[in-house]
CSV table of C-alpha atoms in Angstrom, one decimal:
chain,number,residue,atom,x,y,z
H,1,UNK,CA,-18.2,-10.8,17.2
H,2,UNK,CA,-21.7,-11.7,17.6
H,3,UNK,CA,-20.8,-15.3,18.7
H,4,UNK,CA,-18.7,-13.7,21.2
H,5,UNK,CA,-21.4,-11.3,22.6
H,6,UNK,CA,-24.0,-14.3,22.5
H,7,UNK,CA,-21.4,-16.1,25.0
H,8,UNK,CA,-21.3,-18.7,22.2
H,9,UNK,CA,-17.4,-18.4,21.9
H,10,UNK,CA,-15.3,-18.4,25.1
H,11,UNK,CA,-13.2,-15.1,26.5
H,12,UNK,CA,-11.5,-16.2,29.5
H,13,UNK,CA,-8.9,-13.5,29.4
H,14,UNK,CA,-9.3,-10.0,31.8
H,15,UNK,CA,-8.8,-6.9,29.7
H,16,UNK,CA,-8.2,-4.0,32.4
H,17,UNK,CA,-8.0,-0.6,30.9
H,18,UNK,CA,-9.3,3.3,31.5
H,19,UNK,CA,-12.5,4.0,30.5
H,20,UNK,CA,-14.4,7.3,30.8
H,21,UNK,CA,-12.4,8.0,33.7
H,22,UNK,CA,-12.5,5.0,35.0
H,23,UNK,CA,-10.5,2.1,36.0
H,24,UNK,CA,-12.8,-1.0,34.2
H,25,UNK,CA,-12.4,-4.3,33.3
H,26,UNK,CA,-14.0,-6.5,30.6
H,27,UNK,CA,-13.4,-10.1,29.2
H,28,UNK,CA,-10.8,-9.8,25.9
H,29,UNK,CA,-10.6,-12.4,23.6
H,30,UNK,CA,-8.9,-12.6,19.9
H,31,UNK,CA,-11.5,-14.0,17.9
H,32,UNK,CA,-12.6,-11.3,15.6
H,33,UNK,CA,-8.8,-10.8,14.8
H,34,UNK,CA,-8.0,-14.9,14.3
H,35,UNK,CA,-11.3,-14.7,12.3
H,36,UNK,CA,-10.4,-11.5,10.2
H,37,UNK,CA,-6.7,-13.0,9.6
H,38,UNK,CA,-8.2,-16.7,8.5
H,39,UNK,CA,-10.6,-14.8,6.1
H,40,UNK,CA,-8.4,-12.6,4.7
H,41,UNK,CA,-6.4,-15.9,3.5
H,42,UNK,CA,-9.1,-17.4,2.0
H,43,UNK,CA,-10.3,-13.9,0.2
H,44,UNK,CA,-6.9,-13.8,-1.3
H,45,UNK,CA,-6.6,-17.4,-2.5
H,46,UNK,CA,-10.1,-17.3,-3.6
H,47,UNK,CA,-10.4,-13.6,-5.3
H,48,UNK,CA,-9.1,-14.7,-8.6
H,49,UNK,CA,-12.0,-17.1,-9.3
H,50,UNK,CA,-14.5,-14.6,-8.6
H,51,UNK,CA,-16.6,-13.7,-11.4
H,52,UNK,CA,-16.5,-10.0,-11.8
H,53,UNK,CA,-20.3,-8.7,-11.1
H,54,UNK,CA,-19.3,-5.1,-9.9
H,55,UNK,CA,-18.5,-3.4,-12.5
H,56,UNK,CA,-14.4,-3.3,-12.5
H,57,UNK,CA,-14.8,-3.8,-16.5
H,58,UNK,CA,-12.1,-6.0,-18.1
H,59,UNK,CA,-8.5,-5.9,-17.6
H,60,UNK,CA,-5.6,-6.7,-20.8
H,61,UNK,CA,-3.0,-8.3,-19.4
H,62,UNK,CA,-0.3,-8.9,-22.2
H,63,UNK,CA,1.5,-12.3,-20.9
H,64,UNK,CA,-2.1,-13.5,-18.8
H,65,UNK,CA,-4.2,-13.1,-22.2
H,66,UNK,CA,-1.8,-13.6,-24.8
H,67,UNK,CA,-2.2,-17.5,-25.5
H,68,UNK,CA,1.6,-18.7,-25.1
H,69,UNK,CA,1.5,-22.0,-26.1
H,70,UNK,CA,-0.1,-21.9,-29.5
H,71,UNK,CA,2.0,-20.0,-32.1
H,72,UNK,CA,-0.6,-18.9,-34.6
H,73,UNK,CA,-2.4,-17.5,-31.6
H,74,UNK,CA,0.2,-16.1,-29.9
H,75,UNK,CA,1.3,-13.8,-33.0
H,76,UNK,CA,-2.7,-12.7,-33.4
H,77,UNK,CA,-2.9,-11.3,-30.0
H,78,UNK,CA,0.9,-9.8,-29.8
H,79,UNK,CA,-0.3,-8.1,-33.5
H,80,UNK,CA,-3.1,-7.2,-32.0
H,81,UNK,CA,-1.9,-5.0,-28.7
H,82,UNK,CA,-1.8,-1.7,-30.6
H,83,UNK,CA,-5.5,-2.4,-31.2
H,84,UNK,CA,-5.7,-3.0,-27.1
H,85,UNK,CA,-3.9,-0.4,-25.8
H,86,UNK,CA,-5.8,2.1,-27.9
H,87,UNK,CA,-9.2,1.1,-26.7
H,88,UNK,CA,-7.8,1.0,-23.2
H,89,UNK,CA,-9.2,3.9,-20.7
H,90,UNK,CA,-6.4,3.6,-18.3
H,91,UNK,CA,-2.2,1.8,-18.7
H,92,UNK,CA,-2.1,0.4,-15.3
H,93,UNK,CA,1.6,-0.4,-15.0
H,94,UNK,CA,3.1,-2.9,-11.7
H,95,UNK,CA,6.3,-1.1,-12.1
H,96,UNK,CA,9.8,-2.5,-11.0
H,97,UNK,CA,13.4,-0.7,-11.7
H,98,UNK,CA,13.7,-3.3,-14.5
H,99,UNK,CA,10.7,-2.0,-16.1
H,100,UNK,CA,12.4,0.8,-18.3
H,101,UNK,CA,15.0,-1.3,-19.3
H,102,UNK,CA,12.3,-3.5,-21.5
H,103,UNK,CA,11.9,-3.2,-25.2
H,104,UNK,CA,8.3,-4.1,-24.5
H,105,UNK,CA,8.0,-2.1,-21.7
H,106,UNK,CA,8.9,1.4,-23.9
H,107,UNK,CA,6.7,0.5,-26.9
H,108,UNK,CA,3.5,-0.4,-25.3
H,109,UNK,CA,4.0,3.1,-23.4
H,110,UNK,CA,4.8,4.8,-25.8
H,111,UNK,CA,2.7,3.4,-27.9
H,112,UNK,CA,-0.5,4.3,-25.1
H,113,UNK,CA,0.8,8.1,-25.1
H,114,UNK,CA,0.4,8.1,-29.3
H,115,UNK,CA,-2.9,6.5,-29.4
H,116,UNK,CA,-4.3,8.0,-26.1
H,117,UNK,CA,-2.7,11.6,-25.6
H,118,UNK,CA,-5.4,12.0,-22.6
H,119,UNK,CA,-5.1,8.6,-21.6
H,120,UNK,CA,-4.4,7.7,-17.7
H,121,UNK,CA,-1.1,6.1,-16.5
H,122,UNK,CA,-1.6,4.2,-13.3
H,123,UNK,CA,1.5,3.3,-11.3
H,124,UNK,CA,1.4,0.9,-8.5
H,125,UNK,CA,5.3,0.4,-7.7
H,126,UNK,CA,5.9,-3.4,-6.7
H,127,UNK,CA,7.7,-2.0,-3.9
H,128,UNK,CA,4.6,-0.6,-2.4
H,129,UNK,CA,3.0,-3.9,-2.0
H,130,UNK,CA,6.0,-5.1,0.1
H,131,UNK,CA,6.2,-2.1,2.0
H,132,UNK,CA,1.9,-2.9,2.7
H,133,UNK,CA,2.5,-5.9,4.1
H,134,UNK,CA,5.3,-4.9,6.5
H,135,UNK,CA,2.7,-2.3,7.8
H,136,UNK,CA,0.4,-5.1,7.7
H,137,UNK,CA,2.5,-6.8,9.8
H,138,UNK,CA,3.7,-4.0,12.5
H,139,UNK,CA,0.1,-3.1,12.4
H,140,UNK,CA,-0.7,-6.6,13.6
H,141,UNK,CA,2.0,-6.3,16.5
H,142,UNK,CA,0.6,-3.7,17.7
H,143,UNK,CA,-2.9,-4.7,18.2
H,144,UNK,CA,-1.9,-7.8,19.5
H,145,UNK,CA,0.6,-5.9,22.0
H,146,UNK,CA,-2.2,-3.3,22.7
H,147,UNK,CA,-4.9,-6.2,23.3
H,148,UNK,CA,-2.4,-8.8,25.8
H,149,UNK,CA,-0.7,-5.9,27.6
H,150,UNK,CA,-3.6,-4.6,29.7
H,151,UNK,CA,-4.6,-8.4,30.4
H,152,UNK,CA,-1.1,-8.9,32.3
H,153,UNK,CA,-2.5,-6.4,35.0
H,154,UNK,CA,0.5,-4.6,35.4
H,155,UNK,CA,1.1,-2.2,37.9
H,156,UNK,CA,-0.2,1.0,36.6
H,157,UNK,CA,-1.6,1.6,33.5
H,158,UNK,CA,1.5,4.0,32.4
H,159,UNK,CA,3.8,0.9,33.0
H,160,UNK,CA,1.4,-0.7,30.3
H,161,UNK,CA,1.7,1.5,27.8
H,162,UNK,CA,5.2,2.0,28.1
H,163,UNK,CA,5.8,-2.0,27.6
H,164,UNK,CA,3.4,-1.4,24.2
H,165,UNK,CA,5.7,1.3,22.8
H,166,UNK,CA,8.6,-1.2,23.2
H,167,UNK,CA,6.6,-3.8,21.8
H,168,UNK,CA,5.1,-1.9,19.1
H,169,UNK,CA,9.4,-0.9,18.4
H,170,UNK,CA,10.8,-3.8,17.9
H,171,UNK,CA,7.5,-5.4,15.7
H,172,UNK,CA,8.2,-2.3,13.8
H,173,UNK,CA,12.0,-2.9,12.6
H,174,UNK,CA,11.1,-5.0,9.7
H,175,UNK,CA,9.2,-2.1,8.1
H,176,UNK,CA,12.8,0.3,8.6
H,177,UNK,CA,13.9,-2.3,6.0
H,178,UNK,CA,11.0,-2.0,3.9
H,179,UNK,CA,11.3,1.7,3.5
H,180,UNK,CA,15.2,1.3,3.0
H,181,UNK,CA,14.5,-0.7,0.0
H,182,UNK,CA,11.8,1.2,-1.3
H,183,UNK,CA,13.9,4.2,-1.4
H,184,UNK,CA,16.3,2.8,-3.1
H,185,UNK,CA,14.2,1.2,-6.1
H,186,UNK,CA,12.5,5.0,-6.0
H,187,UNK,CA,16.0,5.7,-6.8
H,188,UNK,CA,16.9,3.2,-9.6
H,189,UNK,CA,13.7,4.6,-10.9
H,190,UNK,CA,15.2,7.9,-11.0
H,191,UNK,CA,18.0,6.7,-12.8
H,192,UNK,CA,16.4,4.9,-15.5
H,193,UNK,CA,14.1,7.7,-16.8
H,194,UNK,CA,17.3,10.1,-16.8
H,195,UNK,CA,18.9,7.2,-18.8
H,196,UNK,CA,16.1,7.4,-21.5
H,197,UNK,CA,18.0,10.9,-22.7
H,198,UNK,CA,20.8,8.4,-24.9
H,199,UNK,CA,17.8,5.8,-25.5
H,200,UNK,CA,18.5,3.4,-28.0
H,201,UNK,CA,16.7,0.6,-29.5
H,202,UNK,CA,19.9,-1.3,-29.4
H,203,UNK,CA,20.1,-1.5,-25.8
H,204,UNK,CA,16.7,-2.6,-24.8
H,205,UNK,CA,16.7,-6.1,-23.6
H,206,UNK,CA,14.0,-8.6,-24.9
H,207,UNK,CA,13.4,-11.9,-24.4
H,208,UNK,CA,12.5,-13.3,-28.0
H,209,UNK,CA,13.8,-12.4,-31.5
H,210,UNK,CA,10.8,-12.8,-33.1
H,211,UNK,CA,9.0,-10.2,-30.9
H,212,UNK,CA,12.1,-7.9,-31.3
H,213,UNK,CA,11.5,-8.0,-35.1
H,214,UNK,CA,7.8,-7.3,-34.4
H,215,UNK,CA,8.2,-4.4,-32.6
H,216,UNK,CA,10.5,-2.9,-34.6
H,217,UNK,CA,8.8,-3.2,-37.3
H,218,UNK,CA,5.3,-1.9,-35.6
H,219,UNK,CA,7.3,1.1,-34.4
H,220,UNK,CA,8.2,2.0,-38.3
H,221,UNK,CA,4.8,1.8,-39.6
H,222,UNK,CA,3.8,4.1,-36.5
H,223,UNK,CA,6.8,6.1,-36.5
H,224,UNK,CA,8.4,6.5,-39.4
H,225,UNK,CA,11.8,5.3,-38.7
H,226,UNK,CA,13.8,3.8,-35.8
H,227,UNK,CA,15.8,7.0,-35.4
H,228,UNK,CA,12.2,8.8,-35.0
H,229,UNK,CA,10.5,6.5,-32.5
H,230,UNK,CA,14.4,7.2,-30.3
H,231,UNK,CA,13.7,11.3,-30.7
H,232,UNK,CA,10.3,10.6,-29.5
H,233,UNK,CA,11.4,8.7,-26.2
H,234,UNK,CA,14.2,10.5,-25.4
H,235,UNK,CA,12.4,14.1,-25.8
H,236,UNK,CA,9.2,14.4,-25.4
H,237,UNK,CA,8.2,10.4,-23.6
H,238,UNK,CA,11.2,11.7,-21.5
H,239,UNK,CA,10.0,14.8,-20.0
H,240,UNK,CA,6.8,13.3,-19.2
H,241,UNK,CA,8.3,10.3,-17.0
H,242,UNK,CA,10.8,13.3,-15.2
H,243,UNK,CA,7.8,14.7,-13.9
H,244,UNK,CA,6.0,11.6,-13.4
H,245,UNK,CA,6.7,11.2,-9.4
H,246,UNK,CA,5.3,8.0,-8.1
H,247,UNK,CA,1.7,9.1,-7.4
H,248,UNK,CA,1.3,5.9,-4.7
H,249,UNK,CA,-2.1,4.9,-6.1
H,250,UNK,CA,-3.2,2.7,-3.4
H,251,UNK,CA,-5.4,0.2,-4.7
H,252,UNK,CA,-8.3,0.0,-1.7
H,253,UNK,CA,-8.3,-3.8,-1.3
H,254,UNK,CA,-4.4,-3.3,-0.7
H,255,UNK,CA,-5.4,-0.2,1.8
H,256,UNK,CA,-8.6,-2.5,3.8
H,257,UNK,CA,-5.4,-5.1,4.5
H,258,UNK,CA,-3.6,-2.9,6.1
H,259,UNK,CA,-6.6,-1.3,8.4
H,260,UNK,CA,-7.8,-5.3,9.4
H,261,UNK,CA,-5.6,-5.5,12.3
H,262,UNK,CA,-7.0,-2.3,14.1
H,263,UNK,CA,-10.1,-2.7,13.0
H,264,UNK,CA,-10.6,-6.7,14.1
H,265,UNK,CA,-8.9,-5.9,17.4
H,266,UNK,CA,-11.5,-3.2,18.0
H,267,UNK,CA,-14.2,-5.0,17.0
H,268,UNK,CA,-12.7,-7.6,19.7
H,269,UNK,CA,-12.8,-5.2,22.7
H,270,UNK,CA,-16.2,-3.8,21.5
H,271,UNK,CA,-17.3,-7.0,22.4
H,272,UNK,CA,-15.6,-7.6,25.0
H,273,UNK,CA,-17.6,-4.3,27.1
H,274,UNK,CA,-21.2,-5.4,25.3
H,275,UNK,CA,-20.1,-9.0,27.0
H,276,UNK,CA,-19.6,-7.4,30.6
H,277,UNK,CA,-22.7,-5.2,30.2
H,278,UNK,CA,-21.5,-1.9,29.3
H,279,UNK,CA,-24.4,0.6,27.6
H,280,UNK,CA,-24.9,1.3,24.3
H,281,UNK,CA,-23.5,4.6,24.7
H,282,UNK,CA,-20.1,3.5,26.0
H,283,UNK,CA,-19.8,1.1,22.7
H,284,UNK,CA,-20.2,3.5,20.6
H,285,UNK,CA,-17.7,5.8,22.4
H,286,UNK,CA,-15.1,3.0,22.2
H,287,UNK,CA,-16.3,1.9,19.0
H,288,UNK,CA,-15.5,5.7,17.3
H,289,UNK,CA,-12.5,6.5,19.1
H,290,UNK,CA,-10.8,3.2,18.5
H,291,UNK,CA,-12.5,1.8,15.0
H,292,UNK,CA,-13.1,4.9,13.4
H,293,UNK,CA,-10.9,7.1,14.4
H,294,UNK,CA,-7.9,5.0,15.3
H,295,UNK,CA,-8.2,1.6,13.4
H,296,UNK,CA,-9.8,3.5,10.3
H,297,UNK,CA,-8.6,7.3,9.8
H,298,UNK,CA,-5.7,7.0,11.5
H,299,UNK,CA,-4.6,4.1,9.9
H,300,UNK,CA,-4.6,5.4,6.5
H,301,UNK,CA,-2.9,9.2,8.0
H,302,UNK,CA,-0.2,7.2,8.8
H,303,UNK,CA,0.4,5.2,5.5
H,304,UNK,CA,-0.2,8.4,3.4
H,305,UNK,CA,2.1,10.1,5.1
H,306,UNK,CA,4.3,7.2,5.3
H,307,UNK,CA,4.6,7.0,1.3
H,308,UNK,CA,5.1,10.5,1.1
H,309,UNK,CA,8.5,10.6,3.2
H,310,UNK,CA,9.6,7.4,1.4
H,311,UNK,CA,9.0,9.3,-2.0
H,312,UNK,CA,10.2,12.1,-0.7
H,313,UNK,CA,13.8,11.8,0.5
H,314,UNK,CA,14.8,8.6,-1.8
H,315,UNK,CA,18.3,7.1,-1.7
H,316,UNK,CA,20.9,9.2,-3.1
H,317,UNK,CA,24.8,9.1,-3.9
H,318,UNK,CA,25.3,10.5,-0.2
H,319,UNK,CA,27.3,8.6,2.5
H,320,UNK,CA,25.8,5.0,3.4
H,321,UNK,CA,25.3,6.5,7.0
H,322,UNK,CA,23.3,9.8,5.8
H,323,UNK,CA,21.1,7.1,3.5
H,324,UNK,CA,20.2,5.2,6.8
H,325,UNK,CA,19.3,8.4,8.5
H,326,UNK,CA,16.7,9.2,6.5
H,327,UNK,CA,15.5,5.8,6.7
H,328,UNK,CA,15.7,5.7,10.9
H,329,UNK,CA,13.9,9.1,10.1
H,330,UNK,CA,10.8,8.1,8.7
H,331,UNK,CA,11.1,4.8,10.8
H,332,UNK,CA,10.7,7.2,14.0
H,333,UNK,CA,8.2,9.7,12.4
H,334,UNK,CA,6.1,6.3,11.6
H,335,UNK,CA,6.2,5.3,15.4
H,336,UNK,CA,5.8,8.4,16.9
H,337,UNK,CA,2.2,8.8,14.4
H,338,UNK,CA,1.1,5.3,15.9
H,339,UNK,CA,2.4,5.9,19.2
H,340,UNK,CA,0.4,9.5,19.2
H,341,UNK,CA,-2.8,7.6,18.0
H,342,UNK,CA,-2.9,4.9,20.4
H,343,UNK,CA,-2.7,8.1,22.9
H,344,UNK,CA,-5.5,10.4,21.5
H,345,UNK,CA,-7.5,7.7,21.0
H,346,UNK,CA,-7.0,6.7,25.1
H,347,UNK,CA,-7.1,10.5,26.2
H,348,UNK,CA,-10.2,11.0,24.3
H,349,UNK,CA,-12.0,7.8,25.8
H,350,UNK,CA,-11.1,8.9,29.1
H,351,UNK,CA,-12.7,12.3,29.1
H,352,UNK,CA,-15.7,11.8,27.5
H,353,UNK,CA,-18.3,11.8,23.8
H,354,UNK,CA,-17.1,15.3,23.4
H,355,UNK,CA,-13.4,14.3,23.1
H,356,UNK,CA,-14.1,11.2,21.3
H,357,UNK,CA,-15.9,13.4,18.6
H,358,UNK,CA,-12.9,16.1,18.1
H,359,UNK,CA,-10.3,13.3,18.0
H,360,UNK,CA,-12.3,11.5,15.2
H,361,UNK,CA,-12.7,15.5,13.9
H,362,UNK,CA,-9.0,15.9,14.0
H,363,UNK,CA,-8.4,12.1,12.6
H,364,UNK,CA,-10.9,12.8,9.8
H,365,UNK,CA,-9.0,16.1,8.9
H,366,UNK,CA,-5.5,14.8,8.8
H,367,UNK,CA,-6.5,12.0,6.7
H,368,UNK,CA,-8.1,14.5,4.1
H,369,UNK,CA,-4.8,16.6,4.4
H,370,UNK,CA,-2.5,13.4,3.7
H,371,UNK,CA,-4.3,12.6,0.3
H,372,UNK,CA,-3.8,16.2,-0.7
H,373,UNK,CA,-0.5,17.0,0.0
């Protein structure tokens, strides 16, 4: 951004928009975006080597820090998980629809409830992640729809917009799949803790024998019998998974990916008008309408509300067609909430600081309400 304003980078593109009123242009390029994309791949590839300096505290991940290729070793640290999950503030589970179905899966949780009965359950459903980057992904599509369109100097800026909604559409479409699926695996979910009710040891798959016979026995000397240890999941572990709705715990580096488009594209035009000479007073008009309240608040509105709905109304034994409904549903209601924002955003810019503070008001509210509700 600051190579751009410096003139150090080119921008040979014309960005014609409404500004304060006004009919103005000002030079558009994508670097901040290109830059924000290239960087996010490298922060990804690169995060796991990072040293830990910021006080996360240390994470116990069974397979990861389980040595698997030394025996002796192996049977220390898998004798040696009772002793882990006790000391453990918080059971952050990556959950699947499989995840239920695991021997291992039931005894280190039930395990956690025994020797933490105040102890936090974390659930980040895979399904989320997949259902981030698709948003990742529209969100991208529309920034780089909402940055090109007004450089094709089209006849009005109405006729603009209207080709960004269609644009923004059809980028869209692969998220309407996302949420199908992730309604469905809420479902399976469903399923599987209702299933615990006949739980049985018998039934639960695991990979080795020799970790089958070690959990077994570890669940005798804890409780008591095999017959006990089945009471205990199908009663009370049972009632607490029934009321144990997915929670959508967005982890934030998972909820900064999903804001980088809007942001980065902002952060492009706000360079764009200190390039042409535009005031400091206009920059921070566009800078809080668009990066704040758009790019930031709005953003996360959106997704909030977004994993609500899917959590919400997941698939059920209805007709296929009622099923797809509700997905086409939340598919519009998602649209319409971007659509709406890339409008206040552009109404508030065109009348003025006072609007641009009430729409970053109203944007700052609704993101509050969507985290509550």
């Amino acid at each position: 951004m600051t190579c751009c304003i410096l003139r150090f980078l080119p921008m040979p593109l014309q960005r014609t928009f409404i500004f304060v009123s006004q009919l103005e242009e000002a030079p558009a390029g994508f670097w901040v975006l290109a830059a924000g994309l290239v960087a996010q791949i490298i922060g990804l590839y690169v995060s796991p080597y990072v040293p830990s300096r910021a006080g996360w505290g240390t994470c116990f991940v069974d397979f990861m820090s389980i040595n698997q290729a030394d025996e002796e070793l192996m049977q220390k640290g898998i004798r040696g998980i009772g002793g882990f999950l006790q000391h453990s503030k918080v059971l952050l589970i990556l959950w699947s629809p499989a995840y239920l179905s695991r021997l291992w899966c039931v005894f280190e949780l039930a395990v956690f409830r025994m020797a933490n009965p105040n102890g936090k359950i974390s659930l980040v459903p895979m399904v989320m992640v997949k259902l981030a980057v698709c948003c990742f992904l529209t969100m991208l599509c529309a920034v780089i729809s909402t940055m090109s369109v007004p450089c094709l100097k089209l006849d009005s800026p109405n006729a603009s917009f209207r080709l960004q909604v269609i644009l923004i559409t059809i980028g869209a479409l692969p998220l309407a799949v996302a949420v199908h699926k992730s309604r469905k695996s809420i479902s399976e979910k469903q399923h599987l803790v209702e299933e615990l009710a006949n739980f049985t040891l018998s039934e639960c798959l695991c990979s080795k024998e020799s970790d089958r016979e070690f959990v077994i026995q570890s669940i005798k000397s804890l409780y008591g019998s095999e017959t006990e240890f089945e009471a205990y999941v199908q009663n009370n572990l049972r009632e607490e998974l029934m009321g144990w709705r997915f929670r959508w715990t967005t982890p934030k580096p998972l909820l900064l990916m999903i804001c980088l488009p809007g942001i980065a594209g902002s952060l492009d035009v706000t360079a764009g008008l200190a390039r042409a000479g535009y005031p400091i007073k206009d920059l921070l008009t566009w800078f809080c309408a668009s990066t704040v309240g758009f790019a930031t608040l709005w953003t996360y509105t959106w997704w909030q509300v977004l994993l609500r709905l899917t959590d919400r109304f997941f698939a059920t034994a209805q007709h296929r067609s009622v099923d797809i409904l509700k997905t086409l549903s939340i598919y519009l209601i998602f649209l319409v909430m971007v659509c709406s924002g890339v409008v206040a955003s552009r109404a508030a810019m065109e009348r003025g600081n006072l609007m641009v503070g009430v729409w970053c008001l109203t944007a700052l509210l609704a993101a509050v309400f969507s985290n509550c509700c």
